[in-house]
């Protein structure tokens, strides 16, 4: 069975086509600048056909899906003969609100419920719906599944998801901690549990998904019991351009300083803050580490390199906040068996892993510096001697989780 995984944003649409008998990717790519001029990058993986990487008119998501299907089935760039070889479609949906605690088969009722979630994620859900609707129009007979970023965190207890604000906002308006990156936290924690012996019961794991967006999850017995992101993906640790948790009064203060609306002040926290806000020149950790005089291939300082103080400070603020949340989650879990690093930074930055873990030495978490400096794109046990918990680097694969959930629902 082949499953097409779709991750639709407001002006972009990423896709991967999986053969689920082998769990191998047949092709992948992304449509960019939808609604503007349009660009498609399509990469066949299962054969030697060339990459397509060119501007192509994409006025709406419907044309984007049509272009993806045309490439997947074309003689020159294709990996399947015809549309009927796509047996199911899995959609990444950012927010499932209070209603969705697991992946679901998409029908009219689900679409109506998603429309109800728009207020909680006004930028993301409409984009996800555009992707879903475009696929339903192009492939009306193909079953489709929605996989939610929030679903894995539905096991978080009330004490961790209720905000200390008037309770009516929870009861009447569904304002609570939801958490995001659920497919990633679920995937890497399951692999960590395997590594710990395979029995989820009794395990205490902290997963650190550190990419452009970053979140941590505390996972007990294989279930999320707390996570750093909240009702939106702005809360928690500092990120590429997002502030993470700050004093909420800052929004009001920035609005007064800039003489701008609260919405514009929120934009500052979402788009101009995080490590970009401190360093000022880039949100990309490779740039920031390099500016701070770090050799990104091994995480060590380069001899005689210039050190940009703001770049070094941005890295310090980031690793301090991540370490602080790890410490607090050890309290939530009542101990720790494994600390897991994943996503772009977590998988690839020996410097950041060391900067975080060195702050945890005092509570007995230690890494092996030599293994930590090895850069491989696979599972790595970087646990140091006498560490109280294992420390793993585990590459995430959110698309594979979506494809697996889709198969499980469509062909159980
Ligand atoms: P997204 O949230 O967009 O999926 P990713 O998980 O791809 O993000 O992570 C992107 C981040 O990973 C960027 O900040 C990038 O600089 C960082 N990154 C990738 N490779 C390295 C590396 N070798 N060293 C440090 N940071 C890296």
CSV table of C-alpha atoms and ligand atoms in Angstrom, one decimal:
chain,number,residue,atom,x,y,z
A,1,UNK,CA,0.0,0.0,0.0
A,2,UNK,CA,1.2,3.5,-0.8
A,3,UNK,CA,0.5,6.4,1.5
A,4,UNK,CA,0.8,10.1,0.5
A,5,UNK,CA,1.7,12.2,3.5
A,6,UNK,CA,0.8,15.9,3.2
A,7,UNK,CA,1.9,18.8,5.4
A,8,UNK,CA,0.1,21.9,4.2
A,9,UNK,CA,1.1,25.4,5.3
A,10,UNK,CA,-0.5,28.6,4.2
A,11,UNK,CA,1.9,29.1,1.3
A,12,UNK,CA,3.7,25.7,1.2
A,13,UNK,CA,2.8,22.1,0.9
A,14,UNK,CA,5.3,19.3,1.8
A,15,UNK,CA,4.7,15.7,0.7
A,16,UNK,CA,6.2,12.3,0.9
A,17,UNK,CA,4.9,9.1,-0.8
A,18,UNK,CA,5.6,6.0,1.2
A,19,UNK,CA,5.4,2.3,0.2
A,20,UNK,CA,4.1,1.0,3.5
A,21,UNK,CA,5.0,-2.6,2.7
A,22,UNK,CA,8.7,-1.6,3.1
A,23,UNK,CA,8.2,1.8,4.9
A,24,UNK,CA,10.5,3.2,2.2
A,25,UNK,CA,10.0,6.7,0.6
A,26,UNK,CA,9.2,6.6,-3.1
A,27,UNK,CA,9.3,10.3,-3.7
A,28,UNK,CA,9.2,13.5,-1.7
A,29,UNK,CA,9.1,17.3,-2.3
A,30,UNK,CA,7.5,20.6,-1.6
A,31,UNK,CA,5.4,23.3,-3.2
A,32,UNK,CA,6.4,26.8,-2.2
A,33,UNK,CA,5.0,30.2,-2.8
A,34,UNK,CA,1.4,29.0,-3.2
A,35,UNK,CA,-0.8,31.9,-3.9
A,36,UNK,CA,2.2,33.9,-5.1
A,37,UNK,CA,4.2,32.8,-8.2
A,38,UNK,CA,4.7,29.1,-7.2
A,39,UNK,CA,7.6,26.7,-7.1
A,40,UNK,CA,7.8,22.9,-7.0
A,41,UNK,CA,10.7,20.7,-5.9
A,42,UNK,CA,10.0,17.0,-6.6
A,43,UNK,CA,12.5,14.3,-5.8
A,44,UNK,CA,12.0,10.7,-6.9
A,45,UNK,CA,13.7,8.5,-4.3
A,46,UNK,CA,12.9,4.9,-5.4
A,47,UNK,CA,14.4,5.3,-8.9
A,48,UNK,CA,17.0,7.2,-10.8
A,49,UNK,CA,14.7,9.7,-12.4
A,50,UNK,CA,15.8,13.4,-12.2
A,51,UNK,CA,14.8,16.0,-9.7
A,52,UNK,CA,12.2,18.6,-10.8
A,53,UNK,CA,13.0,22.0,-9.3
A,54,UNK,CA,11.4,24.9,-11.1
A,55,UNK,CA,8.9,27.7,-10.8
A,56,UNK,CA,5.4,26.5,-11.7
A,57,UNK,CA,2.1,28.5,-11.3
A,58,UNK,CA,0.4,27.5,-8.1
A,59,UNK,CA,-2.5,30.0,-7.5
A,60,UNK,CA,-4.1,27.7,-4.8
A,61,UNK,CA,-3.5,24.5,-2.9
A,62,UNK,CA,-5.7,22.7,-5.5
A,63,UNK,CA,-3.1,23.4,-8.3
A,64,UNK,CA,-0.3,22.4,-5.9
A,65,UNK,CA,-1.9,19.0,-5.3
A,66,UNK,CA,-2.6,18.6,-9.0
A,67,UNK,CA,1.1,19.4,-9.7
A,68,UNK,CA,2.3,16.9,-7.1
A,69,UNK,CA,0.1,14.1,-8.5
A,70,UNK,CA,1.2,15.0,-12.1
A,71,UNK,CA,4.9,14.6,-11.1
A,72,UNK,CA,4.3,11.4,-9.0
A,73,UNK,CA,2.7,9.8,-12.1
A,74,UNK,CA,4.7,11.3,-14.9
A,75,UNK,CA,6.9,9.3,-17.2
A,76,UNK,CA,9.9,11.7,-16.7
A,77,UNK,CA,9.8,12.2,-12.9
A,78,UNK,CA,7.2,9.6,-11.7
A,79,UNK,CA,7.4,6.8,-9.2
A,80,UNK,CA,3.9,5.3,-9.7
A,81,UNK,CA,2.0,4.6,-12.9
A,82,UNK,CA,-1.3,6.2,-12.0
A,83,UNK,CA,-3.4,7.9,-9.3
A,84,UNK,CA,-5.0,4.6,-8.2
A,85,UNK,CA,-1.6,3.6,-6.8
A,86,UNK,CA,-2.1,6.1,-4.0
A,87,UNK,CA,-4.1,4.1,-1.5
A,88,UNK,CA,-4.5,6.6,1.3
A,89,UNK,CA,-3.5,10.1,2.3
A,90,UNK,CA,-2.3,11.1,5.7
A,91,UNK,CA,-2.5,14.8,6.7
A,92,UNK,CA,-0.5,16.5,9.3
A,93,UNK,CA,-3.0,18.7,11.3
A,94,UNK,CA,-1.4,21.1,13.7
A,95,UNK,CA,-4.2,21.5,16.3
A,96,UNK,CA,-6.9,19.0,17.3
A,97,UNK,CA,-8.3,21.1,20.1
A,98,UNK,CA,-10.0,19.2,22.9
A,99,UNK,CA,-11.9,16.9,20.6
A,100,UNK,CA,-9.1,14.9,18.9
A,101,UNK,CA,-7.0,12.7,21.2
A,102,UNK,CA,-5.8,10.4,18.3
A,103,UNK,CA,-5.6,10.2,14.6
A,104,UNK,CA,-9.0,10.0,12.7
A,105,UNK,CA,-10.5,9.1,9.3
A,106,UNK,CA,-11.5,12.4,7.7
A,107,UNK,CA,-15.2,12.9,6.9
A,108,UNK,CA,-17.5,15.9,6.8
A,109,UNK,CA,-18.0,15.8,10.6
A,110,UNK,CA,-14.2,15.9,11.2
A,111,UNK,CA,-13.9,18.8,8.8
A,112,UNK,CA,-16.6,20.7,10.7
A,113,UNK,CA,-14.9,19.9,14.0
A,114,UNK,CA,-11.6,21.2,12.6
A,115,UNK,CA,-13.3,24.4,11.5
A,116,UNK,CA,-14.2,24.8,15.2
A,117,UNK,CA,-10.5,24.6,16.1
A,118,UNK,CA,-9.6,27.5,13.9
A,119,UNK,CA,-9.7,30.0,16.8
A,120,UNK,CA,-7.0,28.0,18.5
A,121,UNK,CA,-4.6,28.0,15.5
A,122,UNK,CA,-5.8,30.7,13.1
A,123,UNK,CA,-2.8,30.5,10.9
A,124,UNK,CA,-2.4,26.7,10.7
A,125,UNK,CA,-5.8,25.1,10.6
A,126,UNK,CA,-7.1,27.0,7.6
A,127,UNK,CA,-3.9,26.0,5.7
A,128,UNK,CA,-4.3,22.3,6.8
A,129,UNK,CA,-7.9,22.4,5.7
A,130,UNK,CA,-6.9,23.8,2.3
A,131,UNK,CA,-4.6,20.8,1.9
A,132,UNK,CA,-7.3,18.4,2.9
A,133,UNK,CA,-10.0,19.9,0.7
A,134,UNK,CA,-7.6,20.0,-2.3
A,135,UNK,CA,-6.8,16.4,-1.9
A,136,UNK,CA,-10.4,15.4,-1.4
A,137,UNK,CA,-11.2,17.1,-4.7
A,138,UNK,CA,-8.4,15.5,-6.6
A,139,UNK,CA,-8.8,12.1,-5.0
A,140,UNK,CA,-12.4,11.8,-4.0
A,141,UNK,CA,-12.3,8.0,-3.5
A,142,UNK,CA,-9.1,7.8,-1.5
A,143,UNK,CA,-9.4,7.5,2.3
A,144,UNK,CA,-7.7,10.3,4.2
A,145,UNK,CA,-6.6,10.5,7.8
A,146,UNK,CA,-5.8,13.5,10.0
A,147,UNK,CA,-2.8,13.1,12.4
A,148,UNK,CA,-2.7,15.8,15.0
A,149,UNK,CA,0.4,17.5,16.5
A,150,UNK,CA,-1.5,17.9,19.8
A,151,UNK,CA,-2.9,14.3,20.1
A,152,UNK,CA,0.0,12.7,22.0
A,153,UNK,CA,-0.3,15.2,24.8
A,154,UNK,CA,-3.9,14.4,25.6
A,155,UNK,CA,-2.7,12.3,28.5
A,156,UNK,CA,-1.3,15.4,30.3
A,157,UNK,CA,-3.1,15.7,33.7
A,158,UNK,CA,-5.3,18.7,34.6
A,159,UNK,CA,-2.7,20.1,37.0
A,160,UNK,CA,-0.3,20.5,34.0
A,161,UNK,CA,-2.8,21.6,31.4
A,162,UNK,CA,-5.0,24.1,33.2
A,163,UNK,CA,-3.7,27.7,33.2
A,164,UNK,CA,-4.1,29.7,36.3
A,165,UNK,CA,-6.4,32.2,34.6
A,166,UNK,CA,-10.2,32.5,35.1
A,167,UNK,CA,-11.5,28.9,34.7
A,168,UNK,CA,-14.3,30.0,32.3
A,169,UNK,CA,-11.7,30.5,29.6
A,170,UNK,CA,-11.0,26.8,29.8
A,171,UNK,CA,-14.6,25.7,30.2
A,172,UNK,CA,-16.1,28.0,27.6
A,173,UNK,CA,-13.2,28.8,25.2
A,174,UNK,CA,-11.0,25.7,25.5
A,175,UNK,CA,-7.9,27.7,26.6
A,176,UNK,CA,-5.5,25.0,28.0
A,177,UNK,CA,-2.1,23.6,27.4
A,178,UNK,CA,-2.3,21.4,24.3
A,179,UNK,CA,1.4,21.0,23.3
A,180,UNK,CA,2.7,20.3,19.8
A,181,UNK,CA,5.3,18.1,18.0
A,182,UNK,CA,3.3,15.2,19.4
A,183,UNK,CA,4.2,12.8,16.5
A,184,UNK,CA,7.9,13.5,17.1
A,185,UNK,CA,7.8,13.1,20.9
A,186,UNK,CA,5.8,9.9,20.4
A,187,UNK,CA,8.2,8.5,17.8
A,188,UNK,CA,11.4,9.1,19.6
A,189,UNK,CA,10.1,8.2,23.0
A,190,UNK,CA,8.9,4.8,21.6
A,191,UNK,CA,12.4,4.2,20.2
A,192,UNK,CA,13.9,5.2,23.6
A,193,UNK,CA,11.6,2.8,25.4
A,194,UNK,CA,12.8,0.0,23.0
A,195,UNK,CA,16.3,0.9,24.0
A,196,UNK,CA,15.4,0.7,27.7
A,197,UNK,CA,14.1,-2.8,27.3
A,198,UNK,CA,10.8,-2.5,25.5
A,199,UNK,CA,8.4,-2.2,28.4
A,200,UNK,CA,6.9,1.3,28.6
A,201,UNK,CA,5.6,0.8,32.2
A,202,UNK,CA,7.7,2.5,34.7
A,203,UNK,CA,9.8,4.4,32.2
A,204,UNK,CA,10.6,8.1,32.7
A,205,UNK,CA,11.8,9.9,29.6
A,206,UNK,CA,12.3,13.5,28.6
A,207,UNK,CA,12.3,14.2,24.9
A,208,UNK,CA,13.8,17.5,23.5
A,209,UNK,CA,12.6,18.3,20.0
A,210,UNK,CA,15.0,21.1,19.1
A,211,UNK,CA,14.4,22.5,15.6
A,212,UNK,CA,13.3,25.9,14.4
A,213,UNK,CA,10.3,25.3,16.6
A,214,UNK,CA,11.4,23.6,19.9
A,215,UNK,CA,9.5,21.8,22.7
A,216,UNK,CA,10.2,19.3,25.4
A,217,UNK,CA,7.9,16.6,26.7
A,218,UNK,CA,7.9,14.6,30.0
A,219,UNK,CA,6.9,11.1,29.2
A,220,UNK,CA,5.9,8.6,31.9
A,221,UNK,CA,4.9,5.0,31.1
A,222,UNK,CA,5.0,6.0,27.4
A,223,UNK,CA,2.5,8.8,27.9
A,224,UNK,CA,3.0,12.5,27.8
A,225,UNK,CA,2.5,14.1,31.3
A,226,UNK,CA,3.7,17.6,30.5
A,227,UNK,CA,5.1,19.6,27.6
A,228,UNK,CA,6.6,23.0,27.2
A,229,UNK,CA,4.3,24.4,24.4
A,230,UNK,CA,0.9,25.6,25.4
A,231,UNK,CA,-2.4,26.6,23.8
A,232,UNK,CA,-0.1,27.8,20.9
A,233,UNK,CA,3.4,26.8,19.8
A,234,UNK,CA,4.8,30.1,21.3
A,235,UNK,CA,5.2,28.9,24.9
A,236,UNK,CA,8.1,27.1,26.4
A,237,UNK,CA,11.8,27.2,25.5
A,238,UNK,CA,13.3,30.0,23.2
A,239,UNK,CA,13.2,29.0,19.6
A,240,UNK,CA,14.6,30.2,16.2
A,241,UNK,CA,12.4,33.3,16.1
A,242,UNK,CA,9.9,32.6,18.9
A,243,UNK,CA,10.5,33.9,22.4
A,244,UNK,CA,9.1,30.9,24.3
A,245,UNK,CA,7.8,31.8,27.8
A,246,UNK,CA,8.2,35.4,28.8
A,247,UNK,CA,6.4,37.7,31.2
A,248,UNK,CA,3.1,38.3,29.3
A,249,UNK,CA,3.2,42.0,30.2
A,250,UNK,CA,6.0,42.3,27.7
A,251,UNK,CA,3.3,42.3,24.9
A,252,UNK,CA,1.7,45.4,26.3
A,253,UNK,CA,5.0,47.1,26.9
A,254,UNK,CA,6.2,46.4,23.4
A,255,UNK,CA,2.9,47.7,22.0
A,256,UNK,CA,3.4,50.9,23.9
A,257,UNK,CA,7.1,51.3,22.9
A,258,UNK,CA,6.4,50.7,19.2
A,259,UNK,CA,3.0,52.4,19.3
A,260,UNK,CA,1.6,49.3,17.6
A,261,UNK,CA,-1.3,46.9,18.0
A,262,UNK,CA,-1.2,43.9,20.4
A,263,UNK,CA,-1.2,41.7,17.3
A,264,UNK,CA,1.9,43.4,16.0
A,265,UNK,CA,3.5,43.1,19.4
A,266,UNK,CA,2.7,39.4,19.3
A,267,UNK,CA,4.4,39.2,15.9
A,268,UNK,CA,7.5,40.5,17.6
A,269,UNK,CA,7.4,37.5,20.0
A,270,UNK,CA,6.6,35.0,17.2
A,271,UNK,CA,8.8,36.2,14.4
A,272,UNK,CA,11.6,38.5,15.7
A,273,UNK,CA,12.5,36.9,19.1
A,274,UNK,CA,14.1,33.7,20.3
A,275,UNK,CA,17.8,33.3,19.3
A,276,UNK,CA,17.2,35.6,16.3
A,277,UNK,CA,16.1,38.4,18.7
A,278,UNK,CA,19.2,38.2,20.8
A,279,UNK,CA,21.8,37.6,18.0
A,280,UNK,CA,20.1,39.8,15.5
A,281,UNK,CA,21.5,38.3,12.3
A,282,UNK,CA,20.1,34.8,11.9
A,283,UNK,CA,17.8,32.3,13.5
A,284,UNK,CA,19.8,29.4,12.1
A,285,UNK,CA,21.9,27.6,14.8
A,286,UNK,CA,24.7,26.8,12.3
A,287,UNK,CA,25.1,30.5,11.7
A,288,UNK,CA,24.9,31.4,15.4
A,289,UNK,CA,27.3,28.7,16.5
A,290,UNK,CA,29.8,29.7,13.8
A,291,UNK,CA,29.5,33.4,14.8
A,292,UNK,CA,30.1,32.3,18.4
A,293,UNK,CA,33.4,30.8,17.3
A,294,UNK,CA,32.2,27.1,17.4
A,295,UNK,CA,33.3,24.5,14.9
A,296,UNK,CA,29.9,23.0,14.1
A,297,UNK,CA,31.4,19.7,12.9
A,298,UNK,CA,32.4,18.7,16.4
A,299,UNK,CA,31.0,21.4,18.7
A,300,UNK,CA,34.4,22.6,19.9
A,301,UNK,CA,35.6,26.2,20.0
A,302,UNK,CA,37.8,27.1,17.0
A,303,UNK,CA,41.2,28.3,18.1
A,304,UNK,CA,41.6,32.0,17.5
A,305,UNK,CA,38.1,32.5,16.1
A,306,UNK,CA,36.3,35.8,16.7
A,307,UNK,CA,33.5,35.4,19.2
A,308,UNK,CA,30.3,37.4,18.6
A,309,UNK,CA,29.1,38.1,22.1
A,310,UNK,CA,25.4,38.2,21.2
A,311,UNK,CA,25.7,34.9,19.3
A,312,UNK,CA,27.3,33.3,22.4
A,313,UNK,CA,24.6,34.8,24.6
A,314,UNK,CA,21.8,33.5,22.4
A,315,UNK,CA,23.2,30.0,22.6
A,316,UNK,CA,23.6,30.4,26.4
A,317,UNK,CA,20.0,31.6,26.9
A,318,UNK,CA,18.7,28.8,24.8
A,319,UNK,CA,20.7,26.0,26.5
A,320,UNK,CA,20.0,27.5,30.0
A,321,UNK,CA,16.2,27.5,29.4
A,322,UNK,CA,16.2,23.9,27.9
A,323,UNK,CA,18.3,22.7,30.9
A,324,UNK,CA,15.9,24.4,33.3
A,325,UNK,CA,12.9,22.7,31.8
A,326,UNK,CA,14.7,19.3,31.9
A,327,UNK,CA,15.3,19.9,35.6
A,328,UNK,CA,11.7,20.7,36.2
A,329,UNK,CA,10.5,17.6,34.3
A,330,UNK,CA,12.7,15.4,36.4
A,331,UNK,CA,10.6,16.7,39.3
A,332,UNK,CA,7.4,16.0,37.3
A,333,UNK,CA,8.5,12.5,36.4
A,334,UNK,CA,10.0,11.7,39.9
A,335,UNK,CA,13.3,10.7,38.3
A,336,UNK,CA,14.7,10.0,34.8
A,337,UNK,CA,15.7,7.0,32.8
A,338,UNK,CA,16.5,8.6,29.4
A,339,UNK,CA,17.0,12.1,28.0
A,340,UNK,CA,16.5,12.2,24.2
A,341,UNK,CA,17.6,14.9,21.8
A,342,UNK,CA,16.0,15.1,18.4
A,343,UNK,CA,15.2,17.4,15.3
A,344,UNK,CA,17.6,19.7,13.4
A,345,UNK,CA,19.5,21.0,16.4
A,346,UNK,CA,19.0,18.1,18.8
A,347,UNK,CA,20.3,15.6,16.2
A,348,UNK,CA,23.1,17.7,14.7
A,349,UNK,CA,24.5,20.0,17.2
A,350,UNK,CA,27.1,18.4,19.6
A,351,UNK,CA,27.7,21.9,21.0
A,352,UNK,CA,24.1,22.5,22.1
A,353,UNK,CA,23.8,18.9,23.5
A,354,UNK,CA,27.0,19.5,25.6
A,355,UNK,CA,25.9,23.0,26.6
A,356,UNK,CA,22.6,21.7,27.9
A,357,UNK,CA,24.0,18.5,29.6
A,358,UNK,CA,26.9,20.4,31.3
A,359,UNK,CA,24.2,22.3,33.2
A,360,UNK,CA,22.8,19.0,34.3
A,361,UNK,CA,26.1,17.5,35.7
A,362,UNK,CA,25.1,18.6,39.2
A,363,UNK,CA,22.1,16.3,39.1
A,364,UNK,CA,24.1,13.5,37.7
A,365,UNK,CA,23.4,13.6,34.0
A,366,UNK,CA,26.6,13.0,32.0
A,367,UNK,CA,27.5,12.6,28.4
A,368,UNK,CA,30.4,10.9,26.6
A,369,UNK,CA,32.2,13.8,25.0
A,370,UNK,CA,33.8,11.7,22.3
A,371,UNK,CA,30.6,10.0,21.2
A,372,UNK,CA,28.7,13.3,21.4
A,373,UNK,CA,31.1,14.8,18.9
A,374,UNK,CA,30.4,12.1,16.3
A,375,UNK,CA,27.9,13.3,13.7
A,376,UNK,CA,25.8,10.5,12.3
A,377,UNK,CA,22.2,10.7,11.2
A,378,UNK,CA,21.2,7.7,13.3
A,379,UNK,CA,20.5,6.6,16.8
A,380,UNK,CA,23.4,7.5,19.1
A,381,UNK,CA,23.9,6.6,22.8
A,382,UNK,CA,25.9,9.5,24.2
A,383,UNK,CA,25.6,8.5,27.8
A,384,UNK,CA,28.7,9.2,29.9
A,385,UNK,CA,30.2,7.2,32.7
A,386,UNK,CA,28.2,7.2,36.0
A,387,UNK,CA,25.3,9.1,34.4
A,388,UNK,CA,22.0,8.7,36.4
A,389,UNK,CA,20.1,8.5,33.1
A,390,UNK,CA,20.8,7.4,29.5
A,391,UNK,CA,21.3,10.2,27.0
A,392,UNK,CA,20.3,9.4,23.4
A,393,UNK,CA,20.3,11.3,20.1
A,394,UNK,CA,17.4,9.9,18.0
A,395,UNK,CA,16.5,11.2,14.5
A,396,UNK,CA,12.8,12.0,14.3
A,397,UNK,CA,10.5,10.9,11.5
A,398,UNK,CA,7.2,12.7,11.8
A,399,UNK,CA,6.1,11.7,8.2
A,400,UNK,CA,6.6,8.0,8.9
A,401,UNK,CA,4.4,8.3,12.0
A,402,UNK,CA,1.7,9.9,9.9
A,403,UNK,CA,2.0,7.2,7.3
A,404,UNK,CA,1.8,4.5,9.9
A,405,UNK,CA,-1.2,6.0,11.6
A,406,UNK,CA,-2.9,6.3,8.3
A,407,UNK,CA,-2.4,2.7,7.4
A,408,UNK,CA,-3.5,1.6,10.9
A,409,UNK,CA,-6.8,3.5,10.4
A,410,UNK,CA,-7.4,2.7,6.8
A,411,UNK,CA,-6.3,-0.9,6.7
A,412,UNK,CA,-6.1,-2.1,10.3
B,1,LIG,P1,11.9,22.7,11.6
B,1,LIG,O1,11.3,23.1,12.9
B,1,LIG,O2,11.8,23.8,10.5
B,1,LIG,O3,11.5,21.3,11.1
B,1,LIG,P2,14.6,21.5,11.9
B,1,LIG,O4,14.2,20.4,12.8
B,1,LIG,O5,14.9,21.1,10.4
B,1,LIG,O6,13.5,22.6,11.9
B,1,LIG,O7,15.8,22.2,12.5
B,1,LIG,C1,16.3,23.4,11.9
B,1,LIG,C2,17.5,23.9,12.9
B,1,LIG,O8,18.5,22.9,13.0
B,1,LIG,C3,18.1,25.1,12.3
B,1,LIG,O9,18.3,26.1,13.3
B,1,LIG,C4,19.5,24.6,11.9
B,1,LIG,O10,20.5,25.5,12.0
B,1,LIG,C5,19.7,23.5,12.9
B,1,LIG,N1,20.8,22.6,12.4
B,1,LIG,C6,20.8,21.8,11.4
B,1,LIG,N2,22.1,21.2,11.3
B,1,LIG,C7,22.8,21.7,12.3
B,1,LIG,C8,24.2,21.5,12.7
B,1,LIG,N3,25.0,20.7,12.1
B,1,LIG,N4,24.6,22.2,13.8
B,1,LIG,C9,23.8,23.0,14.4
B,1,LIG,N5,22.5,23.3,14.1
B,1,LIG,C10,22.0,22.6,13.0
